[in-house]
Amino acid sequence: MIELQGIVQTYAGPQGPVEALRGIDLSVPRGQIFGVIGRSGAGKSSLVRTINLLNRPVAGTVRVDGRELTTLNAHDLRTARRDIGMVFQHFNLLSSRTVFDNVALPLEIEGLRRAEIVARVEPLLELVGLAALRDRYPAQISGGQKQRVGIARALASRPQVLLSDEATSALDPETTRSILALLREVQRELGLTVVLITHQMQVIKQIANQVAVIDAGRIVEQGDTLDVFSRPQHETTRSLLDDVVPQELPAVVLDRVRALLGGVPSSQASLLRLVFAGEDSDKPLLSDVVRRFGVDLNLLHGQIDEVGGRPFGTLAVLARGAQEQLSSTVAHLRNAGVLVQEVSHV
Ligand SMILES: Nc1ncnc2c1ncn2[C@@H]1O[C@H](COP(=O)(O)OP(=O)(O)OP(=O)(O)O)[C@@H](O)[C@H]1O
Ligand SMILES: [Mg+2]
């Protein structure tokens, strides 16, 4: 649905040009919620703004729904942009217009008649849960409600693509959850392709099917969200993930392991970090290995969670037994699809 190739973006800075995007290739399939995560200054806003050419890249091509946008004239580009809605971090509402009139604005600009505008805006206000607040002004509604207006306005021109640049970062955690749930609902209901920019892994975890990690103007890792959560490859990904899936065992756990291991030869114990993703999480694998191989297992630390609507869990266990029992245990878990990391630095 969206194909970016070789995107380079530079800005004029006081000390010469700033290279914000250094050759980005990205392919977003239709009907996905595609997350892009990165630290402040990584180039996220620059990237998302090239998709509707709010920023024109200095090199590269932008195809949306098969159309190459960089070659369109001003008129055709305006038409193409109706297919691409955008939701902003700070809502960008007009304070002198009511909720209804803010959502209606793009349709007025398009030149629709009043009756058509009403027929489009009313169901949208219903969809985002704001029908009762249609005559309020932005100053009279909450941040979450403002963002609902922003979402309804982005949907007014019936786009196929919705771009969201940090749409939830000005909101508290509870409101964030409700706005993300709304985005997921409209994505499903309208069959949209959503590109969601964020610096919070929590946001990716809640709704993205796929994720790309951007660092200093380059995509350093991308894939299915569950895969990236299970096997993060790049240092930046690991550090961003640390907030929601601790990548290292806490010091207190390591202390407990040392206490448990007092006197046990290191060949007869193994500290394992297990990552269960998707449907594997449902199998009774631990009781299985205890029964089959007679190992002793101490559960040390863990969490069970959901990533992109699918089960995901990490578990630290101390396995004790003869070397053969330990290696059979690891092999069995791996065969069952569990990611097993042997932690050596105890
Ligand atoms: N208009 C501009 N002029 C000059 N430099 C810019 C401009 N816009 C962005 N930059 C620089 O380009 C780089 C990428 O900026 P961008 O806004 O894309 O980052 P971001 O990932 O969205 O960051 P944040 O999370 O803080 O919003 C930064 O180094 C930034 O300072
Ligand atoms: Mg930004």
Short mmCIF file of N, CA and C in Angstrom, two decimals, residues 152-247:
data_model
loop_
_atom_site.label_atom_id
_atom_site.label_comp_id
_atom_site.label_asym_id
_atom_site.label_seq_id
_atom_site.Cartn_x
_atom_site.Cartn_y
_atom_site.Cartn_z
N ALA A 152 -11.54 12.00 13.88
CA ALA A 152 -12.73 12.14 13.01
C ALA A 152 -12.41 13.05 11.82
N ARG A 153 -11.67 14.15 12.09
CA ARG A 153 -11.33 15.06 11.00
C ARG A 153 -10.44 14.35 9.97
N ALA A 154 -9.49 13.54 10.46
CA ALA A 154 -8.60 12.83 9.54
C ALA A 154 -9.38 11.84 8.67
N LEU A 155 -10.51 11.36 9.21
CA LEU A 155 -11.28 10.35 8.46
C LEU A 155 -12.32 10.98 7.54
N ALA A 156 -12.51 12.32 7.65
CA ALA A 156 -13.62 12.97 6.96
C ALA A 156 -13.56 12.79 5.45
N SER A 157 -12.35 12.83 4.88
CA SER A 157 -12.27 12.71 3.42
C SER A 157 -12.22 11.25 2.97
N ARG A 158 -12.61 10.35 3.85
CA ARG A 158 -12.64 8.90 3.56
C ARG A 158 -11.32 8.39 3.03
N PRO A 159 -10.26 8.56 3.80
CA PRO A 159 -8.94 8.13 3.33
C PRO A 159 -8.79 6.61 3.41
N GLN A 160 -7.79 6.11 2.70
CA GLN A 160 -7.45 4.69 2.82
C GLN A 160 -6.28 4.51 3.77
N VAL A 161 -5.54 5.61 3.93
CA VAL A 161 -4.35 5.56 4.78
C VAL A 161 -4.52 6.58 5.90
N LEU A 162 -4.16 6.17 7.10
CA LEU A 162 -4.19 7.10 8.22
C LEU A 162 -2.78 7.19 8.80
N LEU A 163 -2.25 8.41 8.88
CA LEU A 163 -0.93 8.62 9.46
C LEU A 163 -1.13 9.21 10.84
N SER A 164 -0.39 8.71 11.81
CA SER A 164 -0.56 9.21 13.16
C SER A 164 0.83 9.53 13.72
N ASP A 165 1.09 10.82 13.95
CA ASP A 165 2.40 11.21 14.47
C ASP A 165 2.29 11.49 15.96
N GLU A 166 2.67 10.54 16.77
CA GLU A 166 2.64 10.71 18.24
C GLU A 166 1.26 11.14 18.72
N ALA A 167 0.22 10.52 18.20
CA ALA A 167 -1.14 10.96 18.50
C ALA A 167 -1.49 10.81 19.98
N THR A 168 -0.75 9.99 20.71
CA THR A 168 -1.13 9.77 22.10
C THR A 168 -0.10 10.30 23.10
N SER A 169 0.97 10.92 22.62
CA SER A 169 2.03 11.23 23.58
C SER A 169 1.68 12.41 24.48
N ALA A 170 0.63 13.19 24.13
CA ALA A 170 0.22 14.27 25.04
C ALA A 170 -0.86 13.81 26.02
N LEU A 171 -1.15 12.50 26.03
CA LEU A 171 -2.29 12.01 26.82
C LEU A 171 -1.81 11.12 27.96
N ASP A 172 -2.65 11.01 29.01
CA ASP A 172 -2.28 10.13 30.13
C ASP A 172 -2.47 8.67 29.70
N PRO A 173 -1.90 7.72 30.49
CA PRO A 173 -1.91 6.32 30.05
C PRO A 173 -3.31 5.76 29.78
N GLU A 174 -4.28 6.13 30.61
CA GLU A 174 -5.62 5.58 30.41
C GLU A 174 -6.26 6.11 29.13
N THR A 175 -6.11 7.43 28.93
CA THR A 175 -6.66 8.03 27.70
C THR A 175 -5.93 7.48 26.48
N THR A 176 -4.62 7.28 26.63
CA THR A 176 -3.84 6.68 25.54
C THR A 176 -4.44 5.35 25.13
N ARG A 177 -4.73 4.52 26.13
CA ARG A 177 -5.31 3.21 25.82
C ARG A 177 -6.62 3.35 25.07
N SER A 178 -7.45 4.31 25.49
CA SER A 178 -8.75 4.42 24.84
C SER A 178 -8.62 4.96 23.41
N ILE A 179 -7.66 5.86 23.20
CA ILE A 179 -7.45 6.38 21.84
C ILE A 179 -6.87 5.28 20.93
N LEU A 180 -5.96 4.47 21.47
CA LEU A 180 -5.40 3.38 20.67
C LEU A 180 -6.48 2.36 20.32
N ALA A 181 -7.36 2.10 21.30
CA ALA A 181 -8.46 1.17 21.03
C ALA A 181 -9.36 1.73 19.94
N LEU A 182 -9.57 3.05 19.96
CA LEU A 182 -10.39 3.68 18.92
C LEU A 182 -9.71 3.55 17.56
N LEU A 183 -8.39 3.79 17.53
CA LEU A 183 -7.67 3.67 16.25
C LEU A 183 -7.80 2.25 15.70
N ARG A 184 -7.68 1.28 16.60
CA ARG A 184 -7.79 -0.10 16.13
C ARG A 184 -9.20 -0.37 15.60
N GLU A 185 -10.19 0.19 16.30
CA GLU A 185 -11.58 -0.03 15.88
C GLU A 185 -11.84 0.60 14.50
N VAL A 186 -11.39 1.85 14.30
CA VAL A 186 -11.66 2.47 13.00
C VAL A 186 -10.84 1.79 11.90
N GLN A 187 -9.64 1.32 12.27
CA GLN A 187 -8.82 0.61 11.28
C GLN A 187 -9.58 -0.62 10.77
N ARG A 188 -10.15 -1.37 11.70
CA ARG A 188 -10.88 -2.58 11.31
C ARG A 188 -12.15 -2.24 10.55
N GLU A 189 -12.90 -1.31 11.11
CA GLU A 189 -14.20 -0.97 10.53
C GLU A 189 -14.06 -0.43 9.11
N LEU A 190 -13.04 0.40 8.89
CA LEU A 190 -12.91 1.06 7.59
C LEU A 190 -11.84 0.41 6.71
N GLY A 191 -11.19 -0.64 7.22
CA GLY A 191 -10.16 -1.33 6.44
C GLY A 191 -8.97 -0.44 6.11
N LEU A 192 -8.60 0.43 7.04
CA LEU A 192 -7.53 1.40 6.77
C LEU A 192 -6.15 0.76 6.87
N THR A 193 -5.19 1.41 6.24
CA THR A 193 -3.78 1.12 6.48
C THR A 193 -3.29 2.26 7.38
N VAL A 194 -2.74 1.90 8.54
CA VAL A 194 -2.35 2.92 9.51
C VAL A 194 -0.83 2.91 9.69
N VAL A 195 -0.23 4.08 9.61
CA VAL A 195 1.18 4.21 9.97
C VAL A 195 1.23 5.03 11.24
N LEU A 196 1.78 4.44 12.28
CA LEU A 196 1.70 5.01 13.60
C LEU A 196 3.11 5.29 14.12
N ILE A 197 3.37 6.57 14.34
CA ILE A 197 4.70 6.97 14.80
C ILE A 197 4.67 7.15 16.31
N THR A 198 5.67 6.63 16.99
CA THR A 198 5.67 6.78 18.44
C THR A 198 7.09 6.63 18.99
N HIS A 199 7.29 7.13 20.22
CA HIS A 199 8.55 6.81 20.88
C HIS A 199 8.29 5.85 22.04
N GLN A 200 7.03 5.39 22.17
CA GLN A 200 6.67 4.52 23.29
C GLN A 200 6.42 3.08 22.83
N MET A 201 7.21 2.15 23.35
CA MET A 201 7.03 0.76 22.97
C MET A 201 5.67 0.24 23.42
N GLN A 202 5.15 0.84 24.48
CA GLN A 202 3.83 0.47 24.98
C GLN A 202 2.76 0.61 23.88
N VAL A 203 2.90 1.65 23.08
CA VAL A 203 1.95 1.91 22.00
C VAL A 203 2.07 0.84 20.91
N ILE A 204 3.32 0.52 20.57
CA ILE A 204 3.58 -0.53 19.57
C ILE A 204 2.99 -1.84 20.08
N LYS A 205 3.26 -2.12 21.35
CA LYS A 205 2.81 -3.37 21.94
C LYS A 205 1.29 -3.49 21.89
N GLN A 206 0.61 -2.38 22.12
CA GLN A 206 -0.85 -2.47 22.18
C GLN A 206 -1.49 -2.67 20.81
N ILE A 207 -0.99 -2.02 19.75
CA ILE A 207 -1.77 -2.15 18.52
C ILE A 207 -1.02 -2.47 17.22
N ALA A 208 0.31 -2.40 17.21
CA ALA A 208 0.97 -2.55 15.90
C ALA A 208 1.12 -4.01 15.48
N ASN A 209 0.77 -4.32 14.24
CA ASN A 209 1.01 -5.67 13.72
C ASN A 209 2.47 -5.82 13.29
N GLN A 210 3.01 -4.72 12.74
CA GLN A 210 4.40 -4.74 12.30
C GLN A 210 5.08 -3.51 12.85
N VAL A 211 6.39 -3.58 12.99
CA VAL A 211 7.11 -2.45 13.55
C VAL A 211 8.43 -2.24 12.83
N ALA A 212 8.80 -0.97 12.66
CA ALA A 212 10.12 -0.63 12.15
C ALA A 212 10.77 0.29 13.19
N VAL A 213 12.05 0.08 13.41
CA VAL A 213 12.78 0.90 14.38
C VAL A 213 13.67 1.85 13.60
N ILE A 214 13.54 3.15 13.89
CA ILE A 214 14.34 4.13 13.17
C ILE A 214 15.35 4.74 14.14
N ASP A 215 16.58 4.86 13.65
CA ASP A 215 17.65 5.39 14.48
C ASP A 215 18.55 6.25 13.60
N ALA A 216 18.72 7.51 13.97
CA ALA A 216 19.56 8.44 13.21
C ALA A 216 19.28 8.39 11.71
N GLY A 217 18.00 8.42 11.36
CA GLY A 217 17.63 8.52 9.95
C GLY A 217 17.68 7.24 9.16
N ARG A 218 17.89 6.12 9.84
CA ARG A 218 17.91 4.83 9.15
C ARG A 218 16.99 3.84 9.85
N ILE A 219 16.38 2.93 9.06
CA ILE A 219 15.62 1.84 9.66
C ILE A 219 16.63 0.77 10.07
N VAL A 220 16.70 0.48 11.36
CA VAL A 220 17.73 -0.47 11.81
C VAL A 220 17.16 -1.86 12.06
N GLU A 221 15.83 -1.96 12.12
CA GLU A 221 15.24 -3.27 12.34
C GLU A 221 13.77 -3.18 12.01
N GLN A 222 13.20 -4.23 11.42
CA GLN A 222 11.76 -4.23 11.22
C GLN A 222 11.24 -5.64 11.11
N GLY A 223 9.96 -5.80 11.34
CA GLY A 223 9.35 -7.13 11.23
C GLY A 223 8.02 -7.18 11.93
N ASP A 224 7.50 -8.40 11.99
CA ASP A 224 6.31 -8.68 12.75
C ASP A 224 6.54 -8.27 14.22
N THR A 225 5.58 -7.59 14.82
CA THR A 225 5.82 -7.06 16.17
C THR A 225 6.20 -8.16 17.16
N LEU A 226 5.51 -9.29 17.07
CA LEU A 226 5.79 -10.38 18.01
C LEU A 226 7.23 -10.90 17.81
N ASP A 227 7.67 -10.99 16.56
CA ASP A 227 9.05 -11.45 16.29
C ASP A 227 10.07 -10.46 16.84
N VAL A 228 9.81 -9.17 16.61
CA VAL A 228 10.78 -8.17 17.08
C VAL A 228 10.82 -8.16 18.61
N PHE A 229 9.65 -8.35 19.25
CA PHE A 229 9.63 -8.42 20.72
C PHE A 229 10.37 -9.65 21.21
N SER A 230 10.26 -10.77 20.47
CA SER A 230 10.90 -12.01 20.92
C SER A 230 12.40 -11.97 20.70
N ARG A 231 12.81 -11.46 19.53
CA ARG A 231 14.23 -11.54 19.16
C ARG A 231 14.74 -10.19 18.70
N PRO A 232 14.77 -9.20 19.56
CA PRO A 232 15.29 -7.89 19.11
C PRO A 232 16.76 -8.02 18.75
N GLN A 233 17.15 -7.48 17.58
CA GLN A 233 18.52 -7.65 17.12
C GLN A 233 19.38 -6.42 17.39
N HIS A 234 18.78 -5.24 17.23
CA HIS A 234 19.58 -4.02 17.28
C HIS A 234 19.59 -3.44 18.70
N GLU A 235 20.70 -2.83 19.06
CA GLU A 235 20.85 -2.26 20.39
C GLU A 235 19.73 -1.24 20.72
N THR A 236 19.38 -0.41 19.74
CA THR A 236 18.33 0.59 19.95
C THR A 236 16.98 -0.09 20.24
N THR A 237 16.69 -1.14 19.52
CA THR A 237 15.44 -1.87 19.74
C THR A 237 15.42 -2.43 21.15
N ARG A 238 16.53 -3.03 21.55
CA ARG A 238 16.59 -3.63 22.89
C ARG A 238 16.39 -2.57 23.95
N SER A 239 16.99 -1.43 23.76
CA SER A 239 16.87 -0.43 24.82
C SER A 239 15.46 0.18 24.84
N LEU A 240 14.83 0.32 23.67
CA LEU A 240 13.44 0.81 23.66
C LEU A 240 12.49 -0.23 24.26
N LEU A 241 12.83 -1.50 24.04
CA LEU A 241 11.98 -2.58 24.54
C LEU A 241 12.07 -2.74 26.05
N ASP A 242 13.18 -2.32 26.60
CA ASP A 242 13.45 -2.56 28.02
C ASP A 242 12.31 -2.05 28.92
N ASP A 243 11.62 -0.99 28.48
CA ASP A 243 10.50 -0.45 29.25
C ASP A 243 9.36 -1.45 29.43
N VAL A 244 9.10 -2.25 28.40
CA VAL A 244 7.95 -3.14 28.47
C VAL A 244 8.33 -4.61 28.64
N VAL A 245 9.51 -4.98 28.15
CA VAL A 245 10.00 -6.35 28.32
C VAL A 245 11.44 -6.25 28.80
N PRO A 246 11.67 -6.35 30.12
CA PRO A 246 13.04 -6.20 30.60
C PRO A 246 13.98 -7.18 29.89
N GLN A 247 15.08 -6.64 29.38
CA GLN A 247 16.00 -7.47 28.59
C GLN A 247 17.03 -8.18 29.48
#
